[in-house]
Short mmCIF file of C-alpha atoms in Angstrom, two decimals:
data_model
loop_
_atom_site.label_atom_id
_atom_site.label_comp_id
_atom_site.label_asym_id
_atom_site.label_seq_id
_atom_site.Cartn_x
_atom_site.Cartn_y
_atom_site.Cartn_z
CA UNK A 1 152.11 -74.35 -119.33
CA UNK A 2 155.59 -74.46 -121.18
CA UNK A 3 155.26 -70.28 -120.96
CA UNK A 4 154.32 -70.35 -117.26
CA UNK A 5 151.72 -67.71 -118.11
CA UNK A 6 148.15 -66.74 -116.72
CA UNK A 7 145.36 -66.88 -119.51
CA UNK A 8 141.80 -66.56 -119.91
CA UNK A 9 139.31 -68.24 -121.95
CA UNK A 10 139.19 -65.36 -125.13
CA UNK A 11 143.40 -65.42 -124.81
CA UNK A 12 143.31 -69.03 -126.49
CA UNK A 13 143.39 -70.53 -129.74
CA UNK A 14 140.63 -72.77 -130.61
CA UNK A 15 140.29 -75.69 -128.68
CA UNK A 16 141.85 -74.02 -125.56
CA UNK A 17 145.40 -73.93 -126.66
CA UNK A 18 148.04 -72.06 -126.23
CA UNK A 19 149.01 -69.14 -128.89
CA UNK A 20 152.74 -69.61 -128.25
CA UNK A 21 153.20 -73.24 -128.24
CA UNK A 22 149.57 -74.58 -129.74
CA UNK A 23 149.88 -76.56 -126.51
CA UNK A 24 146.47 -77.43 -124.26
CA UNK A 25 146.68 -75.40 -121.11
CA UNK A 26 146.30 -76.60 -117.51
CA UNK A 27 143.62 -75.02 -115.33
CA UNK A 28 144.52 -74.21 -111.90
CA UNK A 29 142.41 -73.34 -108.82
CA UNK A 30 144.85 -72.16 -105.75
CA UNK A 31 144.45 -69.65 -103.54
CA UNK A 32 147.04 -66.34 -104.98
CA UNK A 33 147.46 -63.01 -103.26
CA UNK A 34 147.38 -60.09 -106.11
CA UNK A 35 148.93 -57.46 -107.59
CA UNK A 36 146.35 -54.44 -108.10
CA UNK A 37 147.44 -53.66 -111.75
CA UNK A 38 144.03 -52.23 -112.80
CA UNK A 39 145.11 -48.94 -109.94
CA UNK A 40 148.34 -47.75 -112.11
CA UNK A 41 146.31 -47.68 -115.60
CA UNK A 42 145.61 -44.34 -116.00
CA UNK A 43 149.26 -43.19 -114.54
CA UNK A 44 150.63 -46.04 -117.47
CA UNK A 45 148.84 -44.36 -120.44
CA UNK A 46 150.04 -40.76 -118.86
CA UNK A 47 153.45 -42.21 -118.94
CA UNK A 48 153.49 -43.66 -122.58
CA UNK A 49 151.66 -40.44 -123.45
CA UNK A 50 154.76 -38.62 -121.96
CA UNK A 51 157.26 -40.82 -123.51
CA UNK A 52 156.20 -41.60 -126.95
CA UNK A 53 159.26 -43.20 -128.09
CA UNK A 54 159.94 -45.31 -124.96
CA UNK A 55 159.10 -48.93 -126.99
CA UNK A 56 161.26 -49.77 -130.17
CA UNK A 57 159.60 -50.37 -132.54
CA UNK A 58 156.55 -48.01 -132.26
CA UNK A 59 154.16 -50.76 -133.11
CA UNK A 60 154.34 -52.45 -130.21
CA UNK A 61 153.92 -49.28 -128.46
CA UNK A 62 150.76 -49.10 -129.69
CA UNK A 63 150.26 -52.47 -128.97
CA UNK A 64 150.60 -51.86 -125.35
CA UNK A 65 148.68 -48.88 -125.46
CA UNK A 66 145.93 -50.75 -127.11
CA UNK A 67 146.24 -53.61 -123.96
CA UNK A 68 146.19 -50.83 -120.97
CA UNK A 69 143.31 -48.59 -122.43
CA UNK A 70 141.36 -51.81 -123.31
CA UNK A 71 141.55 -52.55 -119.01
CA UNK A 72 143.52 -53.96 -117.42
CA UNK A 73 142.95 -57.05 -114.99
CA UNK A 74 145.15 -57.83 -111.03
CA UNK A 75 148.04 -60.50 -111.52
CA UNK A 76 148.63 -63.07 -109.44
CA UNK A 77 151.98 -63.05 -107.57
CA UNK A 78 152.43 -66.08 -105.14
CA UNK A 79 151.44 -69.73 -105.85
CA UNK A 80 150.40 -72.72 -103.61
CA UNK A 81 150.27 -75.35 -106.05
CA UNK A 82 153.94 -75.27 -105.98
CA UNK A 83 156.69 -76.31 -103.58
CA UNK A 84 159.63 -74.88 -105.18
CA UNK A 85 159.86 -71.10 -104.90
CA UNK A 86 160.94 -68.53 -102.98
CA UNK A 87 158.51 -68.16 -99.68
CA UNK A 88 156.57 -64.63 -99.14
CA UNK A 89 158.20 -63.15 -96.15
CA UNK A 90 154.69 -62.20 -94.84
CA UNK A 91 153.32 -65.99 -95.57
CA UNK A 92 155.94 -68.62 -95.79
CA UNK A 93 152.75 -71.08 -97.70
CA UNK A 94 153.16 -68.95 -100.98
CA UNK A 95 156.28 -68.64 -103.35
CA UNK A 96 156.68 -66.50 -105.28
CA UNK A 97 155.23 -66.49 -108.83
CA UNK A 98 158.09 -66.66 -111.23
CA UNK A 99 157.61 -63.78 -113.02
CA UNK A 100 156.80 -60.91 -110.68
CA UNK A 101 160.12 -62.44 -108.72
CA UNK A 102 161.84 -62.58 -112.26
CA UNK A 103 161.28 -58.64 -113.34
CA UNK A 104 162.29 -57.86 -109.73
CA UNK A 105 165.72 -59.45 -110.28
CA UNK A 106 166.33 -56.11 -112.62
CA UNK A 107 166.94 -54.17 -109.31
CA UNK A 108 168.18 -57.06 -107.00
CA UNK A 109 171.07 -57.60 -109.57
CA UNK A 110 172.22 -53.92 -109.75
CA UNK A 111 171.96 -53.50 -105.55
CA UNK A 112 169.06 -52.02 -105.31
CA UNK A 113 168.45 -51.58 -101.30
CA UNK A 114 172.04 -52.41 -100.59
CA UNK A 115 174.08 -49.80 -102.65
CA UNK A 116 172.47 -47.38 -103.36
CA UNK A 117 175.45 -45.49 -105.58
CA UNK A 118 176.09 -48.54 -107.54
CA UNK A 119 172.11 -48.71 -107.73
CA UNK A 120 171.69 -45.07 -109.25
CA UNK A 121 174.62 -45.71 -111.47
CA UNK A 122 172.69 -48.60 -113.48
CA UNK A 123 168.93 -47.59 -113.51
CA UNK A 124 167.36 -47.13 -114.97
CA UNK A 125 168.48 -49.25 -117.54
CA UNK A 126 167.04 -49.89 -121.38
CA UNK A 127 166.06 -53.77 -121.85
CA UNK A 128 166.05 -55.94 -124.81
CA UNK A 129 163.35 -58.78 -125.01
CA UNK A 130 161.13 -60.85 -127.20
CA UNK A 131 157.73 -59.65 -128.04
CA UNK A 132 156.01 -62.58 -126.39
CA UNK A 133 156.99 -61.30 -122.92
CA UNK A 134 155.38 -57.63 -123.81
CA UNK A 135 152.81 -57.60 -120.77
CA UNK A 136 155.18 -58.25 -118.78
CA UNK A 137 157.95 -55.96 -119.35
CA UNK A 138 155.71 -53.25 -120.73
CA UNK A 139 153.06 -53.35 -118.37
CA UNK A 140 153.30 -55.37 -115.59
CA UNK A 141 156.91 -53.84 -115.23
CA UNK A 142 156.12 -50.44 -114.84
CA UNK A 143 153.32 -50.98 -112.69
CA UNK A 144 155.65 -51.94 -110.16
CA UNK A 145 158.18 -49.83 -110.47
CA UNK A 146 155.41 -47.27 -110.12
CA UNK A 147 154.33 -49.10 -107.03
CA UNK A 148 157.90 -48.78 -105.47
CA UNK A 149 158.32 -45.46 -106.15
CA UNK A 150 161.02 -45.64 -108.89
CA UNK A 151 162.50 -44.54 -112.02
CA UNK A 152 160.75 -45.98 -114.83
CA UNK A 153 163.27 -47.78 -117.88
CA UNK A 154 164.67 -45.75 -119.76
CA UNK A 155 163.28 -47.40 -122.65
CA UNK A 156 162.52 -50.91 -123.95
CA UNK A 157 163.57 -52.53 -127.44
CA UNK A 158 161.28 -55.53 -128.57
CA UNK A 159 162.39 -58.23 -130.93
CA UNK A 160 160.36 -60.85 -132.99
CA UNK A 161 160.71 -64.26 -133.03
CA UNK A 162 163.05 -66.24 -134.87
CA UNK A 163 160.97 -69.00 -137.13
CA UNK A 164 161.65 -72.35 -138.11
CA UNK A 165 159.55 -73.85 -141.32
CA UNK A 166 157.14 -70.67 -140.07
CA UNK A 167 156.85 -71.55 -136.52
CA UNK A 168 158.45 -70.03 -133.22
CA UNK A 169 161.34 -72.79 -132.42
CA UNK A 170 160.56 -73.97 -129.06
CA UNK A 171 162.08 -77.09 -127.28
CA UNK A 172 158.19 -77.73 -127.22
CA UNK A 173 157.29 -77.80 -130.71
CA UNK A 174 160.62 -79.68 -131.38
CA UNK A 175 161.55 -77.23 -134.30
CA UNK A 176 164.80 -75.84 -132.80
CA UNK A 177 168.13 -75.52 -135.03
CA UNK A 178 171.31 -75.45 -132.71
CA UNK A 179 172.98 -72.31 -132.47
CA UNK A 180 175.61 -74.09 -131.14
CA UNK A 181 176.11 -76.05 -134.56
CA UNK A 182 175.35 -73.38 -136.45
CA UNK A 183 178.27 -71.34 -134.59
CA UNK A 184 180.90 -74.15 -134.77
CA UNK A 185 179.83 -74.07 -138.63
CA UNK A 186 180.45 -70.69 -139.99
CA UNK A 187 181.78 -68.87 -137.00
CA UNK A 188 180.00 -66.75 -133.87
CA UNK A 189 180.65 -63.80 -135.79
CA UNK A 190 178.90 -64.40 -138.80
CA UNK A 191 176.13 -66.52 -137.17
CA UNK A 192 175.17 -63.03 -135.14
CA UNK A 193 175.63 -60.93 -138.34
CA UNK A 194 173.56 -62.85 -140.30
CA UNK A 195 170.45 -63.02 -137.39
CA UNK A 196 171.22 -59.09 -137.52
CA UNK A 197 171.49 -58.26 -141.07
CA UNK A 198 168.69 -60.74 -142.23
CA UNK A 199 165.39 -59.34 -140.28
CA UNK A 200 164.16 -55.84 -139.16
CA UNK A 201 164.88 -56.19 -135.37
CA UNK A 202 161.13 -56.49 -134.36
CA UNK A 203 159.66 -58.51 -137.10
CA UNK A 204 159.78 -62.32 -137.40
CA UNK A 205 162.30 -64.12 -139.53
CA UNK A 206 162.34 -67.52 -140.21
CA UNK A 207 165.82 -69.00 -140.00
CA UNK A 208 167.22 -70.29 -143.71
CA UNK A 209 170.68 -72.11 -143.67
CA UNK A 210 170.98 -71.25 -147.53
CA UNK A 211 170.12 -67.74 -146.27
CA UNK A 212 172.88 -68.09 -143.83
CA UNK A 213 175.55 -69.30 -146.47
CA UNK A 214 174.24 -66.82 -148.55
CA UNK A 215 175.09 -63.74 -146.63
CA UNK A 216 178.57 -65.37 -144.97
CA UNK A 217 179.48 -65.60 -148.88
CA UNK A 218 178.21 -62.61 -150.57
CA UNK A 219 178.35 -59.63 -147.66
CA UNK A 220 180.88 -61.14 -145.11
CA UNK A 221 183.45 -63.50 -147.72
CA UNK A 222 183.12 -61.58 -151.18
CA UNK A 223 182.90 -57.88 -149.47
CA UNK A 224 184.27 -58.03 -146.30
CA UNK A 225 186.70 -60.46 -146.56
CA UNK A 226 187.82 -59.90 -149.78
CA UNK A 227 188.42 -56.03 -149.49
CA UNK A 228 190.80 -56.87 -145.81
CA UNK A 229 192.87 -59.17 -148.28
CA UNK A 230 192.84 -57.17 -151.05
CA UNK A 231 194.21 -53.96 -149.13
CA UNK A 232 196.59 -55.79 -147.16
CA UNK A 233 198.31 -57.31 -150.48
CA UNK A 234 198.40 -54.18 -152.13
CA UNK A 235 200.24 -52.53 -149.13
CA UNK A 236 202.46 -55.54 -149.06
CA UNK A 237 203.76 -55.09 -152.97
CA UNK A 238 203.65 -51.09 -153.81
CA UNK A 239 204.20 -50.05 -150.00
CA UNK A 240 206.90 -52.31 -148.56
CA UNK A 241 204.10 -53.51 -146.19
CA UNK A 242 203.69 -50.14 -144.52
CA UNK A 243 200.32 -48.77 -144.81
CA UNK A 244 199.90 -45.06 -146.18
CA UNK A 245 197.82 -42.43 -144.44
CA UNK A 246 194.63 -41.21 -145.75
CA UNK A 247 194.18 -37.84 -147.70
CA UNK A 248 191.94 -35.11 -146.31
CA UNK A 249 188.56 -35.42 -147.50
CA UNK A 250 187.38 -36.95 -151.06
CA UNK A 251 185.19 -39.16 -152.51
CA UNK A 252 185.27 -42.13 -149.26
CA UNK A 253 185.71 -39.33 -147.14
CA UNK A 254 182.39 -37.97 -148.01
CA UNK A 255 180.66 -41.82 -148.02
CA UNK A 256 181.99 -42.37 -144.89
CA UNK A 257 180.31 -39.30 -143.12
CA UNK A 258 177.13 -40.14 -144.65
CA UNK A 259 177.51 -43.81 -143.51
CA UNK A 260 178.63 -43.19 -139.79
CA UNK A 261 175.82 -40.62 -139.64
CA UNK A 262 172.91 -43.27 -141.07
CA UNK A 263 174.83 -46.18 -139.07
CA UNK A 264 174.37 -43.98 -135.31
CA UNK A 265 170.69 -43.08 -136.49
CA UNK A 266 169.66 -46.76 -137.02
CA UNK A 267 171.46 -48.21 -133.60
CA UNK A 268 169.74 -45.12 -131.92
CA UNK A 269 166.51 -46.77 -132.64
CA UNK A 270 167.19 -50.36 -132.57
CA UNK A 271 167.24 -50.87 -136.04
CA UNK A 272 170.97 -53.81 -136.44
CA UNK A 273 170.13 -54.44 -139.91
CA UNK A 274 169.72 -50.80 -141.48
CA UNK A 275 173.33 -49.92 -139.36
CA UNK A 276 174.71 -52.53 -141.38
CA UNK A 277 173.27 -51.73 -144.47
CA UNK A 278 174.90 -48.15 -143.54
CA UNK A 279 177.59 -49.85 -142.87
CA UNK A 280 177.88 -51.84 -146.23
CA UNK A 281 177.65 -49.21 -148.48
CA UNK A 282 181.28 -47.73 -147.12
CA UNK A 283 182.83 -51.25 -148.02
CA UNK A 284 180.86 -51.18 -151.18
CA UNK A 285 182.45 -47.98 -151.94
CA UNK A 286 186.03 -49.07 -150.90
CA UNK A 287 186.03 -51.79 -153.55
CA UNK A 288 184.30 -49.90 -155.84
CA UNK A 289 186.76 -47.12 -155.29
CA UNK A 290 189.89 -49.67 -155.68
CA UNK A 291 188.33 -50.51 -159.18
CA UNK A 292 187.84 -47.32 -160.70
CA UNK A 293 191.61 -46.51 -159.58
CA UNK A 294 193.34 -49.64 -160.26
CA UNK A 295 196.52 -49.25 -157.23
CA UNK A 296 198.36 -52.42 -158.68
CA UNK A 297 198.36 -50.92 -162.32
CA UNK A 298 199.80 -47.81 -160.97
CA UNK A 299 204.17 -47.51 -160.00
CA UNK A 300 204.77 -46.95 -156.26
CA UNK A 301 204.29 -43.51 -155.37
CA UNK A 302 201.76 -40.50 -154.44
CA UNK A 303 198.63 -41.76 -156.46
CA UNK A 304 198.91 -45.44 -154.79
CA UNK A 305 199.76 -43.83 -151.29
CA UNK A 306 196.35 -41.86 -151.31
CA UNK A 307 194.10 -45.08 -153.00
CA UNK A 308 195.37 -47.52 -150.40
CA UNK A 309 195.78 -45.02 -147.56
CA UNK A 310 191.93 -43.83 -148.10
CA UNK A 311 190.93 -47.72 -148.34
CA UNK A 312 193.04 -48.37 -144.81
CA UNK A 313 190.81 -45.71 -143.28
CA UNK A 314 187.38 -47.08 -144.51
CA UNK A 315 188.44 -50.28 -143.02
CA UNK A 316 189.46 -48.34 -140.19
CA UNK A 317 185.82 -47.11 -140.14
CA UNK A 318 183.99 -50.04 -140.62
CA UNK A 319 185.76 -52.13 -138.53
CA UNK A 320 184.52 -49.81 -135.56
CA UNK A 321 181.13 -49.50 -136.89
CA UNK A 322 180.72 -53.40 -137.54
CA UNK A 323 182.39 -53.71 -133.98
CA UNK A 324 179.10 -54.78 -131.97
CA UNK A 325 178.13 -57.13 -134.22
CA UNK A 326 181.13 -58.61 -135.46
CA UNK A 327 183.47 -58.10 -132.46
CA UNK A 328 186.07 -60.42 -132.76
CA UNK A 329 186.33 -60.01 -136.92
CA UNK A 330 186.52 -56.14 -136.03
CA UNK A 331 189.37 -56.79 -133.39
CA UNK A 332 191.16 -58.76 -136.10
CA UNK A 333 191.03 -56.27 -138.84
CA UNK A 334 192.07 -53.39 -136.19
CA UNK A 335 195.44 -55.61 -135.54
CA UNK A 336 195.80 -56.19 -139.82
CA UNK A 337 195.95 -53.03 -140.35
CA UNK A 338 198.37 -52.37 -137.44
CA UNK A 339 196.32 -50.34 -134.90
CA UNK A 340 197.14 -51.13 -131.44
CA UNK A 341 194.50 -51.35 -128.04
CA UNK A 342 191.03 -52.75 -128.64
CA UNK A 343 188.79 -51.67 -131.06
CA UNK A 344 185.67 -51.61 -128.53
CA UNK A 345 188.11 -49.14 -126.55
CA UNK A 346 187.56 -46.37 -129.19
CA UNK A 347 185.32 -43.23 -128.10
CA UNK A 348 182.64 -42.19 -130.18
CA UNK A 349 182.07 -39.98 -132.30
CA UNK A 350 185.76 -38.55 -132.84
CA UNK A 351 186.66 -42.23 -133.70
CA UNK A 352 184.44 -42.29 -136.55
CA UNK A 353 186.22 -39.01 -137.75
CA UNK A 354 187.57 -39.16 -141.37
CA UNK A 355 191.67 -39.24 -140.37
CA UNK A 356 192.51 -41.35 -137.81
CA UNK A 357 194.37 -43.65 -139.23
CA UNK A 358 197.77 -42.85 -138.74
CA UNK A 359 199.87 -44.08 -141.33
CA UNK A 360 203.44 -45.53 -140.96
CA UNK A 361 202.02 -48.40 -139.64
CA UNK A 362 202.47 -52.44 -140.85
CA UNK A 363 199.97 -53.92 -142.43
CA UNK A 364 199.90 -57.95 -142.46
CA UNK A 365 198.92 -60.38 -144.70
CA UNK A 366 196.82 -63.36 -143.52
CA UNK A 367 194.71 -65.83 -144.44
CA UNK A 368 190.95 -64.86 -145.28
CA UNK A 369 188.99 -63.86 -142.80
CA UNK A 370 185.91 -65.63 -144.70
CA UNK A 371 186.98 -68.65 -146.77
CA UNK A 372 184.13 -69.11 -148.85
CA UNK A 373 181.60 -72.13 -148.64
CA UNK A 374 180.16 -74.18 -151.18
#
């Protein structure tokens, strides 16, 4: 099976295929040795009981909930059927089946039996997979750890599948789009914001190039883009290219409290594309703001000072907000705008503070950082 997964008879689609990959499924007869799952059950459902928010998003909590109270059934762990693998110690004719050796590599990686500081440092750990690994993670997972005697995750965040023409892309199905291409095309950058920004993290969404071009042009090229070049102009002609500092408080002041504060409550629960939506509505208001003022109608003094130095400061702020998404865009507006260091060096919150940007500093003028497509 392309998913190297155990199933029984009701676990198939019609015909005896494979949900995943609509694939027919081999049937095996070997001799295994088990893991009792069915013994750590009731301790699971205490557990998720205890930790109601421990799977992001809370539908496929419920999902595994639904799984573990419905009973659950001993995995296999070893294989015979197989020569590659890594032997039992205890019986040197069984590997290893892939998966229960796969999960362990969580602990193996971090030291786990060998240093036991670096060990505590890193678990437990939160983990981001796909929701057709679930059992595994969720259940399977835990069992173990609960079988070792240790630390459960400290959480888990499951994403949906990314669709092509409807369908999961799989090497299988021969429905994949190159991410490689795609990257090469518009950028790594705007390739990741636009998986982000497109789909609820935890639904499906089925991949659209005109989506893609879309959202480069309208959020990343028109918005984004346009506001970096716009600013940096303005500084250029009414501030001898030095850029202003912002005023205490006012009207971007006050959206950019409410967007850092709906930006941290969406990445706290896994949610990319409402942070940038957050995150979007500060830029919105920049450009917005630059309208209603008009800096370039205005002579050089106060008025312009405050518009431009207030704009330099939401780009200041979005930058670091937009930072894990669009790191190396964020890193380049940080270094327009004349901040020095690494943008992904900043401490939050008290970077996200209305203020910080200094003034007195130069601000450059370069080409776009989005050149629109057709």
């Amino acid at each position: 099976m392309a998913c190297e997964e155990y199933y029984t008879d009701d676990e198939l689609d019609p015909g005896g295929l494979c949900r995943i990959h609509g694939r027919p499924v081999d049937c095996y007869e070997e001799e295994n040795y088990f893991f009792l799952l069915s013994r750590y059950q009731d301790r699971l459902l205490e557990w998720y009981e205890a930790h109601p928010d421990a799977i992001l998003p809370t539908f496929r909590r419920n999902e595994v909930v639904g799984v573990i109270r419905s009973g659950l059934r001993d995995f296999s762990v070893s294989r015979t059927s197989l020569t590659w693998g890594i032997p039992l110690p205890w019986d040197p004719a069984h590997v290893a089946y892939v998966w229960f050796d796969a999960l362990a590599n969580y602990l193996s990686a971090i030291e786990y039996g060998r240093d036991d500081e670096r060990f505590a440092a890193r678990w437990p750990a939160f983990h981001l997979l796909g929701k057709d690994i679930l059992r595994h993670h969720c259940i399977y997972w835990p069992a173990m750890l609960l079988s070792a005697g240790l630390p459960l995750p400290a959480g888990w965040a499951v994403g949906g599948h990314l669709l092509s023409g409807g369908q999961k892309m799989s090497k299988t199905t021969g429905n994949v789009v190159s991410p490689i291409d795609l990257a090469e095309d518009v950028g790594v950058d705007a390739f990741r914001y636009y998986l982000l920004a497109e789909t609820p993290y935890g639904q499906d969404g089925d991949f659209s190039y005109e989506a893609l071009i879309r959202r480069y042009n309208g959020d990343l090229a028109n918005n984004l883009g346009n506001l970096v070049s716009r600013v940096a102009t303005l500084v250029a002609k009414k501030c001898d290219g030095i850029g202003p500092a912002p005023g205490d408080g006012g009207e971007l002041a006050d959206v950019a409290a409410i967007a850092v504060r709906r930006a941290a409550d969406a990445w706290r629960v896994v949610a990319p594309d409402q942070a940038l939506q957050a995150t979007w509505s500060l830029l919105d208001a920049a450009n917005g703001y630059l309208e209603r003022q008009q800096p370039w109608k205005q002579p050089q003094g106060p008025l312009v000072d405050r518009v431009l130095g207030d704009a330099l400061e939401a780009l200041r702020i979005v930058a670091t907000l937009a930072s894990p998404v669009l790191p190396e865009t964020a890193q380049s507006i940080w270094a327009r705008i004349g901040l020095g260091g690494h943008i992904q060096a900043q401490r939050l919150p008290g970077a996200l503070e209305w203020g910080g940007y200094p003034g007195g500093l130069p601000v450059a003028v370069h080409a776009p950082l989005f050149p629109r497509r057709c």
